[in-house]
mmCIF file of C-alpha atoms in Angstrom:
data_model
loop_
_atom_site.group_PDB
_atom_site.id
_atom_site.type_symbol
_atom_site.label_atom_id
_atom_site.label_comp_id
_atom_site.label_asym_id
_atom_site.label_seq_id
_atom_site.Cartn_x
_atom_site.Cartn_y
_atom_site.Cartn_z
ATOM 1 C CA ASP J 1 94.832 227.728 -48.283
ATOM 2 C CA GLN J 2 92.427 226.954 -46.675
ATOM 3 C CA GLN J 3 91.978 228.962 -43.593
ATOM 4 C CA VAL J 4 88.765 227.170 -41.589
ATOM 5 C CA LYS J 5 88.620 223.755 -42.095
ATOM 6 C CA GLN J 6 85.757 221.371 -41.212
ATOM 7 C CA ASN J 7 88.056 218.595 -42.368
ATOM 8 C CA SER J 8 84.230 215.766 -41.318
ATOM 9 C CA PRO J 9 82.234 216.163 -44.498
ATOM 10 C CA SER J 10 78.930 214.754 -43.097
ATOM 11 C CA LEU J 11 77.684 212.701 -39.365
ATOM 12 C CA SER J 12 75.330 210.752 -38.474
ATOM 13 C CA VAL J 13 73.053 210.234 -34.956
ATOM 14 C CA GLN J 14 70.803 208.654 -33.487
ATOM 15 C CA GLU J 15 67.705 211.236 -32.121
ATOM 16 C CA GLY J 16 68.510 212.298 -28.364
ATOM 17 C CA ARG J 17 72.046 211.759 -28.624
ATOM 18 C CA ILE J 18 74.900 214.448 -29.049
ATOM 19 C CA SER J 19 76.170 215.945 -32.232
ATOM 20 C CA ILE J 20 80.146 216.944 -32.299
ATOM 21 C CA LEU J 21 80.967 219.301 -35.181
ATOM 22 C CA ASN J 22 84.203 220.331 -35.415
ATOM 23 C CA CYS J 23 86.216 223.180 -36.810
ATOM 24 C CA ASP J 24 89.708 224.031 -37.424
ATOM 25 C CA TYR J 25 91.315 227.021 -38.425
ATOM 26 C CA THR J 26 95.043 228.346 -38.877
ATOM 27 C CA ASN J 27 94.762 232.187 -38.623
ATOM 28 C CA SER J 28 95.883 233.152 -35.282
ATOM 29 C CA MET J 29 94.428 236.788 -36.081
ATOM 30 C CA PHE J 30 90.866 235.388 -35.814
ATOM 31 C CA ASP J 31 89.123 236.502 -33.091
ATOM 32 C CA TYR J 32 85.331 235.688 -32.831
ATOM 33 C CA PHE J 33 83.747 232.684 -34.013
ATOM 34 C CA LEU J 34 80.317 231.869 -35.568
ATOM 35 C CA TRP J 35 78.579 228.900 -36.612
ATOM 36 C CA TYR J 36 75.565 228.744 -39.345
ATOM 37 C CA LYS J 37 72.695 226.088 -40.184
ATOM 38 C CA LYS J 38 71.818 225.894 -44.181
ATOM 39 C CA TYR J 39 69.197 224.037 -45.027
ATOM 40 C CA PRO J 40 69.470 223.272 -48.816
ATOM 41 C CA ALA J 41 67.938 225.977 -51.314
ATOM 42 C CA GLU J 42 67.649 228.269 -48.409
ATOM 43 C CA GLY J 43 69.942 230.743 -46.812
ATOM 44 C CA PRO J 44 72.375 230.200 -43.484
ATOM 45 C CA THR J 45 70.950 231.079 -40.452
ATOM 46 C CA PHE J 46 73.163 232.037 -37.817
ATOM 47 C CA LEU J 47 73.047 229.241 -34.714
ATOM 48 C CA ILE J 48 75.736 230.734 -31.925
ATOM 49 C CA SER J 49 78.680 232.813 -31.735
ATOM 50 C CA ILE J 50 82.072 233.125 -29.547
ATOM 51 C CA SER J 51 84.461 235.645 -29.037
ATOM 52 C CA SER J 52 88.238 234.419 -28.587
ATOM 53 C CA ILE J 53 88.134 236.184 -25.193
ATOM 54 C CA LYS J 54 86.227 232.798 -23.733
ATOM 55 C CA ASP J 55 86.270 229.498 -24.538
ATOM 56 C CA LYS J 56 83.101 228.471 -23.701
ATOM 57 C CA ASN J 57 79.535 229.746 -24.945
ATOM 58 C CA GLU J 58 76.103 227.949 -24.333
ATOM 59 C CA ASP J 59 72.487 228.512 -26.210
ATOM 60 C CA GLY J 60 69.412 226.327 -25.010
ATOM 61 C CA ARG J 61 71.000 222.988 -26.645
ATOM 62 C CA PHE J 62 73.696 224.456 -28.636
ATOM 63 C CA THR J 63 76.876 225.203 -26.756
ATOM 64 C CA VAL J 64 80.204 226.035 -28.584
ATOM 65 C CA PHE J 65 83.816 225.415 -26.871
ATOM 66 C CA LEU J 66 87.164 227.411 -28.332
ATOM 67 C CA ASN J 67 90.545 225.853 -27.719
ATOM 68 C CA LYS J 68 92.859 228.512 -28.830
ATOM 69 C CA SER J 69 95.953 227.215 -28.396
ATOM 70 C CA ALA J 70 94.899 224.019 -30.488
ATOM 71 C CA LYS J 71 92.805 226.433 -32.638
ATOM 72 C CA HIS J 72 89.996 224.565 -32.489
ATOM 73 C CA LEU J 73 86.055 225.008 -32.167
ATOM 74 C CA SER J 74 83.923 222.788 -31.868
ATOM 75 C CA LEU J 75 79.360 222.406 -31.700
ATOM 76 C CA HIS J 76 77.564 220.924 -29.273
ATOM 77 C CA ILE J 77 73.942 220.065 -30.026
ATOM 78 C CA VAL J 78 72.271 217.680 -27.220
ATOM 79 C CA PRO J 79 70.350 216.399 -27.131
ATOM 80 C CA SER J 80 69.830 216.524 -30.886
ATOM 81 C CA GLN J 81 66.468 215.939 -32.962
ATOM 82 C CA PRO J 82 65.283 215.305 -36.349
ATOM 83 C CA GLY J 83 65.027 218.304 -37.218
ATOM 84 C CA ASP J 84 68.371 219.446 -36.547
ATOM 85 C CA SER J 85 69.216 217.784 -39.859
ATOM 86 C CA ALA J 86 71.354 220.467 -42.126
ATOM 87 C CA VAL J 87 74.076 221.813 -43.248
ATOM 88 C CA TYR J 88 76.545 223.334 -40.659
ATOM 89 C CA PHE J 89 78.849 226.034 -41.490
ATOM 90 C CA CYS J 90 81.881 226.786 -39.271
ATOM 91 C CA ALA J 91 83.042 230.943 -39.905
ATOM 92 C CA ALA J 92 85.338 233.028 -38.647
ATOM 93 C CA LYS J 93 86.271 236.954 -38.029
ATOM 94 C CA GLY J 94 89.657 238.801 -38.366
ATOM 95 C CA ARG J 95 91.233 240.828 -35.613
ATOM 96 C CA VAL J 96 91.262 244.087 -37.514
ATOM 97 C CA THR J 97 90.940 247.633 -37.090
ATOM 98 C CA GLY J 98 87.400 249.666 -38.649
ATOM 99 C CA ALA J 99 84.559 248.598 -39.218
ATOM 100 C CA ASN J 100 85.386 245.480 -41.116
ATOM 101 C CA SER J 101 83.574 242.515 -40.375
ATOM 102 C CA LYS J 102 84.728 239.955 -43.075
ATOM 103 C CA LEU J 103 83.771 236.211 -42.130
ATOM 104 C CA THR J 104 85.941 233.427 -43.245
ATOM 105 C CA PHE J 105 83.960 230.329 -43.635
ATOM 106 C CA GLY J 106 84.161 226.596 -44.030
ATOM 107 C CA LYS J 107 82.960 224.011 -46.056
ATOM 108 C CA GLY J 108 80.361 222.729 -44.222
ATOM 109 C CA ILE J 109 79.419 219.257 -42.249
ATOM 110 C CA THR J 110 76.328 217.347 -43.402
ATOM 111 C CA LEU J 111 74.794 216.351 -40.354
ATOM 112 C CA SER J 112 71.416 213.819 -40.748
ATOM 113 C CA VAL J 113 69.625 212.896 -37.524
ATOM 114 C CA ARG J 114 68.635 209.478 -37.299
ATOM 115 C CA PRO J 115 64.733 209.273 -35.676
ATOM 116 C CA ASP Q 1 58.898 242.268 -40.735
ATOM 117 C CA GLY Q 2 62.380 242.998 -41.368
ATOM 118 C CA GLY Q 3 64.481 240.894 -43.378
ATOM 119 C CA ILE Q 4 66.731 240.529 -46.890
ATOM 120 C CA THR Q 5 65.125 239.779 -50.307
ATOM 121 C CA GLN Q 6 66.540 237.811 -53.308
ATOM 122 C CA SER Q 7 65.209 237.256 -56.792
ATOM 123 C CA PRO Q 8 64.273 235.264 -58.648
ATOM 124 C CA LYS Q 9 64.677 232.187 -56.888
ATOM 125 C CA TYR Q 10 65.871 230.585 -59.434
ATOM 126 C CA LEU Q 11 67.241 232.440 -62.446
ATOM 127 C CA PHE Q 12 68.311 230.963 -66.304
ATOM 128 C CA ARG Q 13 70.485 232.705 -68.764
ATOM 129 C CA LYS Q 14 72.353 231.383 -71.701
ATOM 130 C CA GLU Q 15 75.757 231.166 -72.315
ATOM 131 C CA GLY Q 16 77.901 234.728 -72.943
ATOM 132 C CA GLN Q 17 74.788 236.825 -71.748
ATOM 133 C CA ASN Q 18 75.181 239.261 -68.810
ATOM 134 C CA VAL Q 19 72.764 238.359 -65.493
ATOM 135 C CA THR Q 20 72.089 241.085 -62.868
ATOM 136 C CA LEU Q 21 70.772 239.191 -59.060
ATOM 137 C CA SER Q 22 68.938 242.018 -56.873
ATOM 138 C CA CYS Q 23 69.377 241.618 -53.155
ATOM 139 C CA GLU Q 24 67.337 244.269 -50.936
ATOM 140 C CA GLN Q 25 67.619 244.913 -46.931
ATOM 141 C CA ASN Q 26 65.529 246.668 -45.040
ATOM 142 C CA LEU Q 27 67.335 245.959 -41.719
ATOM 143 C CA ASN Q 28 69.402 249.693 -41.757
ATOM 144 C CA HIS Q 29 72.549 247.823 -42.657
ATOM 145 C CA ASP Q 30 75.660 249.509 -43.553
ATOM 146 C CA ALA Q 31 77.433 246.530 -44.409
ATOM 147 C CA MET Q 32 76.749 243.964 -47.756
ATOM 148 C CA TYR Q 33 77.710 240.841 -49.191
ATOM 149 C CA TRP Q 34 78.095 238.429 -52.096
ATOM 150 C CA TYR Q 35 78.419 234.808 -51.643
ATOM 151 C CA ARG Q 36 78.786 231.982 -54.063
ATOM 152 C CA GLN Q 37 78.506 228.385 -52.927
ATOM 153 C CA ASP Q 38 78.847 225.289 -55.104
ATOM 154 C CA PRO Q 39 78.710 221.673 -54.032
ATOM 155 C CA GLY Q 40 81.432 220.629 -51.418
ATOM 156 C CA GLN Q 41 82.914 224.696 -51.763
ATOM 157 C CA GLY Q 42 81.237 226.287 -48.584
ATOM 158 C CA LEU Q 43 80.705 230.188 -49.175
ATOM 159 C CA ARG Q 44 82.567 232.109 -50.894
ATOM 160 C CA LEU Q 45 83.192 235.655 -51.016
ATOM 161 C CA ILE Q 46 82.586 238.001 -54.139
ATOM 162 C CA TYR Q 47 82.325 240.995 -53.217
ATOM 163 C CA TYR Q 48 80.848 243.183 -49.986
ATOM 164 C CA SER Q 49 80.521 247.151 -49.103
ATOM 165 C CA GLN Q 50 80.402 248.433 -45.632
ATOM 166 C CA ILE Q 51 79.049 251.436 -47.214
ATOM 167 C CA VAL Q 52 77.169 252.967 -49.661
ATOM 168 C CA ASN Q 53 78.934 254.411 -52.920
ATOM 169 C CA ASP Q 54 82.125 251.585 -51.224
ATOM 170 C CA PHE Q 55 82.562 248.711 -52.346
ATOM 171 C CA GLN Q 56 85.392 245.749 -52.796
ATOM 172 C CA LYS Q 57 86.428 242.951 -53.840
ATOM 173 C CA GLY Q 58 86.269 239.847 -52.208
ATOM 174 C CA ASP Q 59 88.125 235.910 -52.852
ATOM 175 C CA ILE Q 60 87.106 235.356 -56.638
ATOM 176 C CA ALA Q 61 85.544 238.704 -57.716
ATOM 177 C CA GLU Q 62 86.561 238.095 -61.006
ATOM 178 C CA GLY Q 63 83.840 237.813 -63.944
ATOM 179 C CA TYR Q 64 81.561 239.830 -61.474
ATOM 180 C CA SER Q 65 80.329 243.315 -60.433
ATOM 181 C CA VAL Q 66 78.283 245.446 -57.814
ATOM 182 C CA SER Q 67 76.752 248.879 -57.539
ATOM 183 C CA ARG Q 68 76.415 250.516 -54.104
ATOM 184 C CA GLU Q 69 74.208 253.486 -54.487
ATOM 185 C CA LYS Q 70 71.854 253.121 -52.125
ATOM 186 C CA LYS Q 71 72.127 251.597 -48.515
ATOM 187 C CA GLU Q 72 69.460 248.756 -49.154
ATOM 188 C CA SER Q 73 70.592 247.836 -52.389
ATOM 189 C CA PHE Q 74 73.256 245.609 -53.466
ATOM 190 C CA PRO Q 75 73.003 243.928 -56.654
ATOM 191 C CA LEU Q 76 75.609 241.693 -58.440
ATOM 192 C CA THR Q 77 75.817 241.097 -62.349
ATOM 193 C CA VAL Q 78 77.648 238.025 -63.200
ATOM 194 C CA THR Q 79 79.188 238.774 -66.496
ATOM 195 C CA SER Q 80 80.113 237.149 -69.845
ATOM 196 C CA ALA Q 81 83.712 237.013 -68.393
ATOM 197 C CA GLN Q 82 82.641 234.517 -65.498
ATOM 198 C CA LYS Q 83 83.429 231.081 -66.296
ATOM 199 C CA ASN Q 84 81.520 229.085 -64.490
ATOM 200 C CA PRO Q 85 78.901 230.856 -63.222
ATOM 201 C CA THR Q 86 76.434 228.266 -62.471
ATOM 202 C CA ALA Q 87 75.975 227.935 -58.724
ATOM 203 C CA PHE Q 88 73.702 229.080 -55.909
ATOM 204 C CA TYR Q 89 74.524 233.091 -54.689
ATOM 205 C CA LEU Q 90 73.838 234.490 -51.822
ATOM 206 C CA CYS Q 91 73.207 237.633 -49.890
ATOM 207 C CA ALA Q 92 74.001 238.414 -46.721
ATOM 208 C CA SER Q 93 74.052 242.382 -44.644
ATOM 209 C CA SER Q 94 75.171 243.498 -40.945
ATOM 210 C CA GLN Q 95 75.642 246.081 -38.901
ATOM 211 C CA PRO Q 96 79.602 246.494 -38.108
ATOM 212 C CA GLY Q 97 80.645 248.138 -34.721
ATOM 213 C CA GLN Q 98 78.297 246.424 -32.823
ATOM 214 C CA GLY Q 99 80.173 243.918 -31.423
ATOM 215 C CA THR Q 100 78.447 240.448 -32.906
ATOM 216 C CA TYR Q 101 79.516 240.502 -36.282
ATOM 217 C CA GLU Q 102 76.698 238.368 -37.210
ATOM 218 C CA GLN Q 103 75.609 238.217 -40.821
ATOM 219 C CA TYR Q 104 71.594 237.772 -41.731
ATOM 220 C CA PHE Q 105 71.620 235.804 -45.213
ATOM 221 C CA GLY Q 106 69.158 235.887 -47.687
ATOM 222 C CA PRO Q 107 67.157 232.788 -49.453
ATOM 223 C CA GLY Q 108 69.608 232.583 -52.243
ATOM 224 C CA THR Q 109 69.001 232.602 -55.785
ATOM 225 C CA ARG Q 110 69.573 229.620 -57.816
ATOM 226 C CA LEU Q 111 71.554 230.844 -61.827
ATOM 227 C CA THR Q 112 72.149 227.967 -64.053
ATOM 228 C CA VAL Q 113 73.961 228.816 -67.300
ATOM 229 C CA THR Q 114 73.433 227.044 -70.004
#
């Protein structure tokens, strides 16, 4: 049972336009969400995160929005650049006691930014 | 220069052989993780360790084993019992308790078993 879903496998946008990457989750116990970017044959790199007590977090060209009632989050990249072309993973952490910081990842979205 | 190293980058083995993948970190992180990535499957958790000498099974632990004898090292052994061992393996680490939950990843090891 997939708890973090990235239903669109790919997205293509024009350079300079906005990229919107979506992620849905089913587990209401998730309380922290992260986005990672991954190039082929490399490890993922952290982009941006958001706690469930917030609905928006912004870092430069990247903004993450969280809609808890809909169990939905989205990553906005504006303006999009060719170097943003990569696979983007959404990840979530459950609300557990202790130091357990295990993450659950979605399957990823391949973003292509056309020059 | 702090980070996570995984070696080798590419590894080839014959079916029926056990193989050990290396993961070392100098970030002084308590927690370490192993994932595998298959095309269209995202990252799936194999094993994780929150502290030295302790580790737990992840979602797909069958056919794998780990050890955590030192804080900086978390080697993964892919045994002959793993039915589909060919994959891209990623090691990560984090420092729980700081409120951010970010995991830092190594560059990965591509294992091919024929």
